[in-house]
Coordinates of C-alpha atoms in Angstrom, one line a residue:
X1 CA 34.2 124.0 290.5
X2 CA 33.3 125.8 287.3
X3 CA 30.5 128.3 287.2
X4 CA 28.7 126.4 284.5
X5 CA 28.2 123.4 286.8
X6 CA 26.8 125.6 289.6
X7 CA 24.3 127.2 287.3
X8 CA 23.2 123.9 285.9
X9 CA 22.8 122.3 289.3
X10 CA 20.9 125.4 290.5
X11 CA 18.5 125.2 287.5
X12 CA 17.8 121.5 288.1
X13 CA 17.1 122.1 291.8
X14 CA 14.8 125.1 291.0
X15 CA 12.9 123.0 288.4
X16 CA 12.4 120.2 290.9
X17 CA 11.2 122.6 293.6
X18 CA 8.7 124.3 291.3
X19 CA 7.4 120.9 290.1
X20 CA 6.9 119.8 293.7
X21 CA 4.6 122.8 294.4
X22 CA 2.2 122.0 291.5
X23 CA -0.8 120.0 292.8
X24 CA -1.4 116.8 291.0
X25 CA -4.7 116.4 289.2
X26 CA -6.4 113.1 289.1
X27 CA -7.9 112.8 285.6
X28 CA -10.3 110.0 285.6
X29 CA -9.6 107.5 282.9
X30 CA -12.2 107.1 280.3
X31 CA -14.1 103.9 280.8
X32 CA -13.3 101.2 278.2
X33 CA -15.6 101.0 275.3
X34 CA -18.1 98.3 275.9
X35 CA -17.5 95.2 273.9
X36 CA -20.4 93.5 272.4
X37 CA -20.0 89.7 272.9
X38 CA -20.1 87.9 269.7
X39 CA -21.2 84.3 269.8
X40 CA -19.1 81.8 267.9
X41 CA -21.0 80.1 265.2
X42 CA -22.2 76.7 266.4
X43 CA -20.6 73.8 264.5
X44 CA -22.8 72.2 262.0
X45 CA -24.3 69.0 263.3
X46 CA -23.1 65.9 261.6
X47 CA -25.7 64.1 259.6
X48 CA -25.1 60.9 261.6
X49 CA -23.5 61.5 265.0
X50 CA -21.2 58.7 266.1
X51 CA -22.5 57.2 269.4
X52 CA -19.9 57.0 272.2
X53 CA -19.1 53.4 273.0
X54 CA -17.7 52.6 276.5
X55 CA -15.4 49.6 276.3
X56 CA -12.2 48.6 278.0
X57 CA -9.0 49.8 276.5
X58 CA -6.1 47.4 275.9
X59 CA -2.5 48.6 275.3
X60 CA -2.1 45.6 273.1
X61 CA -5.2 44.3 271.3
X62 CA -3.9 40.7 271.7
X63 CA -4.6 41.1 275.5
X64 CA -8.3 41.6 274.8
X65 CA -10.6 38.7 275.0
X66 CA -11.7 37.1 271.7
X67 CA -15.1 38.2 270.5
X68 CA -17.5 35.2 271.1
X69 CA -18.5 33.5 267.9
X70 CA -17.2 31.4 265.0
X71 CA -16.2 31.6 261.4
X72 CA -18.3 30.0 258.6
X73 CA -17.1 29.5 255.1
X74 CA -19.5 29.5 252.1
X75 CA -19.4 29.8 248.4
X76 CA -21.4 32.5 246.5
X77 CA -21.8 33.3 242.8
X78 CA -19.3 36.1 243.2
X79 CA -16.7 34.1 245.1
X80 CA -16.0 32.7 248.6
X81 CA -17.2 34.3 251.8
X82 CA -16.1 34.0 255.4
X83 CA -18.7 35.1 258.0
X84 CA -18.0 35.7 261.6
X85 CA -21.2 34.7 263.3
X86 CA -22.0 35.8 266.9
X87 CA -23.6 33.3 269.3
X88 CA -27.0 34.9 268.5
X89 CA -26.6 33.9 264.9
X90 CA -26.0 37.4 263.4
X91 CA -23.1 37.9 261.0
X92 CA -20.9 40.5 262.7
X93 CA -18.1 40.6 260.1
X94 CA -17.6 39.3 256.6
X95 CA -14.8 38.8 254.2
X96 CA -16.1 38.4 250.7
X97 CA -14.2 37.8 247.5
X98 CA -15.3 39.5 244.3
X99 CA -13.3 37.6 241.7
X100 CA -14.5 39.8 238.8
X101 CA -12.9 42.9 240.5
X102 CA -10.1 41.0 242.1
X103 CA -11.1 42.5 245.5
X104 CA -12.0 41.4 249.0
X105 CA -14.7 43.2 250.8
X106 CA -14.7 43.9 254.5
X107 CA -18.3 44.0 255.8
X108 CA -19.1 45.1 259.4
X109 CA -22.7 44.9 260.7
X110 CA -24.2 48.3 261.3
X111 CA -25.8 51.3 259.5
X112 CA -24.7 54.8 259.0
X113 CA -25.9 57.7 256.8
X114 CA -22.4 59.1 256.6
X115 CA -18.9 57.6 256.1
X116 CA -17.1 56.1 259.1
X117 CA -13.6 55.0 259.8
X118 CA -12.8 51.3 260.0
X119 CA -9.4 50.3 261.4
X120 CA -8.0 46.8 260.9
X121 CA -5.2 45.9 263.3
X122 CA -2.9 42.9 263.1
X123 CA 0.3 41.9 264.9
X124 CA 2.4 43.6 262.2
X125 CA 0.3 46.3 260.6
X126 CA -2.7 48.5 261.0
X127 CA -4.8 50.2 258.3
X128 CA -7.7 52.6 258.4
X129 CA -10.4 52.7 255.7
X130 CA -13.5 54.8 255.1
X131 CA -16.5 52.6 255.1
X132 CA -19.9 53.3 253.6
X133 CA -23.3 51.9 253.9
X134 CA -23.8 48.9 251.6
X135 CA -25.7 49.7 248.5
X136 CA -28.1 46.8 248.9
X137 CA -30.5 46.4 251.7
X138 CA -28.1 44.6 254.0
X139 CA -27.3 46.5 257.3
X140 CA -23.5 46.5 256.7
X141 CA -20.8 49.1 256.4
X142 CA -18.4 48.0 253.7
X143 CA -15.1 48.7 251.9
X144 CA -13.2 46.8 249.2
X145 CA -9.4 46.2 249.1
X146 CA -7.4 44.7 246.3
X147 CA -7.0 41.0 246.6
X148 CA -3.2 41.4 246.6
X149 CA -3.1 43.9 249.5
X150 CA -0.5 43.1 252.1
X151 CA -2.9 43.8 254.9
X152 CA -4.7 40.5 253.9
X153 CA -1.5 38.6 254.4
X154 CA -1.0 40.2 257.8
X155 CA -4.6 39.2 258.7
X156 CA -4.0 35.6 257.6
X157 CA -0.7 35.1 259.5
X158 CA -1.3 37.3 262.6
X159 CA -0.7 35.8 266.0
X160 CA -4.0 34.4 266.9
X161 CA -6.4 37.3 266.0
X162 CA -6.9 40.6 264.4
X163 CA -9.0 43.6 265.6
X164 CA -11.8 45.4 263.6
X165 CA -12.6 48.9 264.9
X166 CA -15.5 51.0 263.5
X167 CA -16.4 54.4 264.9
X168 CA -19.4 54.1 267.2
X169 CA -19.3 50.3 267.5
X170 CA -17.7 47.9 269.8
X171 CA -14.4 46.5 268.7
X172 CA -14.3 42.9 267.3
X173 CA -11.3 40.8 268.3
X174 CA -11.6 38.0 265.7
X175 CA -9.6 34.8 265.4
X176 CA -7.4 34.4 262.3
X177 CA -8.8 30.9 261.5
X178 CA -8.5 29.0 258.3
X179 CA -11.7 30.5 256.8
X180 CA -10.1 33.9 256.6
X181 CA -7.0 32.5 254.9
X182 CA -9.1 30.4 252.5
X183 CA -11.1 33.4 251.2
X184 CA -7.9 35.4 250.7
X185 CA -6.1 32.6 248.9
X186 CA -9.2 31.6 246.8
X187 CA -9.6 35.2 245.6
X188 CA -6.0 35.5 244.3

């Protein structure tokens, strides 16, 4: 073996022996700097919190029982109106024709200081609208759609019924009776 290897091996062994003789010193670690908890800002409360409604969920709205009530058709100065009247006599949902604007209004009973979402579901389509409190004194949330909107056709020809969902209110499962079709056709 070459002399250089012996010298190198001896130097490494001597270094290891000297290092083993040095006592280890336990240096205490510095405590972590205290963190001051910062509270997350609370979300701003909505002007009109949407109440939670507990109602059964149906995979297909056609499996849900029809909302009790009946449709009534009437004429007004602005155009025809179909009103879905509950057994207690209150109008739960209205379809109103505004011939001047060539629009049909969806009116759902209820009040709200802020906009809410209204979803109309039929057998072939679903659409969500932002509804606002009616400008008159009637307690209804309303939105207008053009009289030639394809959603209206889907509502008229749907298989038996369509669903009206509004945040914070129970869902209406309304029959697609002739009054609905008549308002749509009379408005076109």
